Short mmCIF file of C-alpha atoms in Angstrom, two decimals:
data_model
loop_
_atom_site.label_atom_id
_atom_site.label_comp_id
_atom_site.label_asym_id
_atom_site.label_seq_id
_atom_site.Cartn_x
_atom_site.Cartn_y
_atom_site.Cartn_z
CA ASN B 1 79.70 -150.63 -7.49
CA GLU B 2 77.78 -147.74 -5.60
CA LYS B 3 77.51 -150.67 -2.44
CA VAL B 4 81.33 -150.79 -2.70
CA ILE B 5 82.05 -146.72 -2.89
CA ALA B 6 79.36 -146.29 0.16
CA LYS B 7 81.24 -149.30 2.11
CA ILE B 8 84.49 -147.46 1.49
CA ASN B 9 83.27 -143.79 2.53
CA GLU B 10 81.39 -145.33 5.86
CA GLU B 11 84.48 -147.11 6.59
CA HIS B 12 87.35 -144.42 5.86
CA ALA B 13 85.31 -141.08 6.52
CA PRO B 14 86.34 -141.45 10.43
CA ILE B 15 89.79 -142.05 9.49
CA LYS B 16 90.01 -138.63 7.47
CA LEU B 17 87.83 -136.77 10.15
CA THR B 18 90.63 -137.49 12.56
CA ALA B 19 93.49 -136.95 10.58
CA VAL B 20 92.07 -133.62 9.44
CA THR B 21 90.75 -132.59 13.18
CA ASP B 22 94.40 -134.01 14.42
CA LEU B 23 96.06 -131.62 11.72
CA ILE B 24 94.21 -128.53 12.64
CA THR B 25 94.61 -129.23 16.52
CA GLU B 26 98.27 -130.15 16.38
CA THR B 27 99.49 -128.22 13.75
CA TYR B 28 97.36 -124.88 12.25
CA ILE B 29 96.04 -123.84 15.69
CA PRO B 30 99.32 -123.78 17.82
CA GLU B 31 100.68 -122.30 14.75
CA LEU B 32 98.10 -119.48 14.40
CA LEU B 33 98.19 -118.86 17.84
CA ASP B 34 102.17 -118.77 18.10
CA THR B 35 101.45 -116.00 15.27
CA TYR B 36 98.71 -114.03 16.84
CA SER B 37 100.81 -113.97 20.00
CA LYS B 38 103.62 -112.56 18.68
CA ILE B 39 101.59 -109.52 17.46
CA ILE B 40 100.10 -108.69 20.83
CA ARG B 41 101.24 -105.03 22.05
CA PRO B 42 102.79 -104.62 25.69
CA SER B 43 100.25 -102.65 28.09
CA ILE B 44 101.00 -99.76 30.00
CA GLN B 45 99.12 -98.02 33.25
CA ILE B 46 100.61 -95.37 34.58
CA ILE B 47 99.90 -95.10 38.27
CA GLU B 48 101.84 -91.86 38.95
CA PRO B 49 101.58 -88.98 37.81
CA THR B 50 98.16 -88.86 37.89
CA LYS B 51 95.92 -85.58 36.89
CA PHE B 52 96.53 -82.72 39.39
CA TYR B 53 99.70 -84.08 40.52
CA SER B 54 102.08 -81.76 41.80
CA ILE B 55 106.10 -81.54 42.29
CA PRO B 56 108.47 -78.74 43.52
CA GLU B 57 111.02 -77.84 41.06
CA LYS B 58 114.40 -79.29 40.81
CA ASN B 59 113.07 -82.35 42.27
CA ASN B 60 113.00 -86.24 40.69
CA LEU B 61 109.45 -87.12 39.33
CA ARG B 62 108.11 -90.42 40.35
CA ILE B 63 106.70 -92.49 37.70
CA LEU B 64 105.14 -95.31 38.65
CA LEU B 65 104.05 -98.07 36.39
CA ASN B 66 102.45 -101.69 35.65
CA LEU B 67 103.66 -103.20 32.78
CA LYS B 68 102.51 -106.43 30.69
CA ASP B 69 103.42 -108.49 27.77
CA ASN B 70 102.17 -112.05 26.73
CA ARG B 71 106.06 -113.21 25.70
CA GLY B 72 108.52 -110.86 27.66
CA LEU B 73 108.71 -106.91 27.81
CA LYS B 74 112.19 -105.89 26.38
CA ASN B 75 112.95 -102.00 26.96
CA TYR B 76 111.39 -98.73 27.89
CA THR B 77 112.02 -95.17 27.07
CA VAL B 78 110.81 -92.26 29.30
CA LYS B 79 109.94 -88.52 27.46
CA TYR B 80 109.21 -85.53 29.30
CA SER B 81 107.24 -82.36 27.49
CA SER B 82 106.83 -79.07 29.55
CA ASP B 83 104.51 -78.06 26.87
CA GLY B 84 101.48 -80.28 27.39
CA GLY B 85 102.82 -82.90 24.59
CA LYS B 86 103.59 -80.61 22.00
CA THR B 87 107.07 -81.78 22.01
CA PHE B 88 108.86 -84.40 23.67
CA GLU B 89 112.66 -85.16 25.37
CA GLU B 90 114.07 -88.73 25.82
CA VAL B 91 115.15 -88.38 29.37
CA LYS B 92 115.47 -92.07 30.51
CA TYR B 93 115.92 -95.46 28.50
CA GLY B 94 116.24 -99.22 30.09
CA ASP B 95 115.98 -102.76 29.72
CA LEU B 96 113.22 -104.91 31.27
CA ASP B 97 114.90 -108.32 31.47
CA ASN B 98 112.05 -110.14 29.22
CA ASN B 99 110.01 -110.44 32.20
CA LEU B 100 106.26 -110.82 31.55
CA THR B 101 105.01 -108.07 33.95
CA LYS B 102 106.52 -105.16 35.91
CA SER B 103 104.29 -104.35 38.77
CA ASN B 104 104.71 -100.60 40.58
CA PHE B 105 107.63 -100.35 38.32
CA GLU B 106 109.55 -97.29 39.70
CA ILE B 107 111.37 -94.54 37.37
CA LEU B 108 113.05 -91.34 38.48
CA ILE B 109 113.45 -88.92 36.60
CA PRO B 110 114.85 -85.16 37.11
CA ILE B 111 112.92 -81.92 36.60
CA THR B 112 113.68 -78.49 36.07
CA GLY B 113 111.85 -75.28 34.79
CA ILE B 114 108.38 -74.54 36.13
CA THR B 115 105.22 -75.50 34.08
CA LYS B 116 101.56 -76.12 34.37
CA SER B 117 101.90 -78.46 31.26
CA GLY B 118 104.14 -81.09 32.08
CA MET B 119 103.77 -84.51 30.94
CA VAL B 120 105.55 -88.02 30.39
CA GLN B 121 105.58 -90.55 27.65
CA VAL B 122 106.54 -93.97 28.38
CA VAL B 123 107.05 -96.21 25.37
CA VAL B 124 107.45 -99.90 26.11
CA MET B 125 108.81 -102.38 23.38
CA ASP B 126 108.34 -106.24 23.92
CA VAL B 127 110.63 -108.97 22.47
CA ASP B 128 108.82 -109.51 19.29
CA GLY B 129 109.36 -105.67 18.66
CA ASN B 130 105.74 -104.65 19.29
CA SER B 131 105.58 -101.19 21.22
CA ARG B 132 102.94 -99.14 23.01
CA ILE B 133 103.04 -95.47 23.57
CA LYS B 134 101.02 -94.01 26.59
CA ASN B 135 101.10 -90.54 27.70
CA SER B 136 100.33 -89.45 31.42
CA ASP B 137 97.81 -86.77 32.11
CA ILE B 138 99.08 -83.38 32.83
CA PHE B 139 100.81 -82.46 36.11
CA THR B 140 102.20 -79.17 37.52
CA VAL B 141 106.03 -78.27 38.32
CA GLU B 142 106.01 -75.64 40.96
CA ASP B 143 108.74 -72.89 41.93
CA ASN B 144 110.40 -74.05 44.93
CA THR B 145 112.99 -71.14 45.00
CA PRO B 146 113.18 -70.28 48.52
CA PRO B 147 112.03 -66.53 49.43
CA TYR B 148 114.51 -63.90 49.74
CA ILE B 149 114.37 -60.91 51.86
CA THR B 150 115.53 -58.09 51.03
CA PRO B 151 117.22 -55.95 53.75
CA ARG B 152 116.17 -52.50 54.06
CA PRO B 153 118.83 -50.08 55.26
CA MET B 154 118.45 -48.64 58.90
CA PHE B 155 118.53 -45.34 59.60
CA ILE B 156 120.15 -44.27 63.09
CA LEU B 157 119.03 -40.94 64.35
CA PHE B 158 121.33 -39.00 66.61
CA SER B 159 120.64 -36.49 68.64
CA PRO B 160 122.86 -33.48 69.71
CA THR B 161 123.70 -33.32 72.94
#
């Protein structure tokens, strides 16, 4: 009886192993990879503005980004802070058309108010609902009011003749 069981195990073990291997490689691993790929958040690289960046007041701030996601970029939000990131105001929103990458992606936002603590915050959402937030370095918004010259009164002296 033991010889018969041993013979059956020898003959059927490769079949069982193949069935298990196929089940793992054809079903479980792709499902696991698919599940894992859905939780990967997008990546954001802020190229501009950088540390020591300076912009004249009442101009557009150029924000230059590299964005990437493994399944598709959905949208972005740009927020601006004039107090070094203590508070932010949403200034721009846009769609990213489900692209996997956006290289040297340019966004222009209007800047008003002088500050030595300017900062932008970029929020990117992917097609699976994952998001990433990235803050820029602190930059300066400088006064660009043209100088005003105050005219001085002129005195004309007349000499009696």
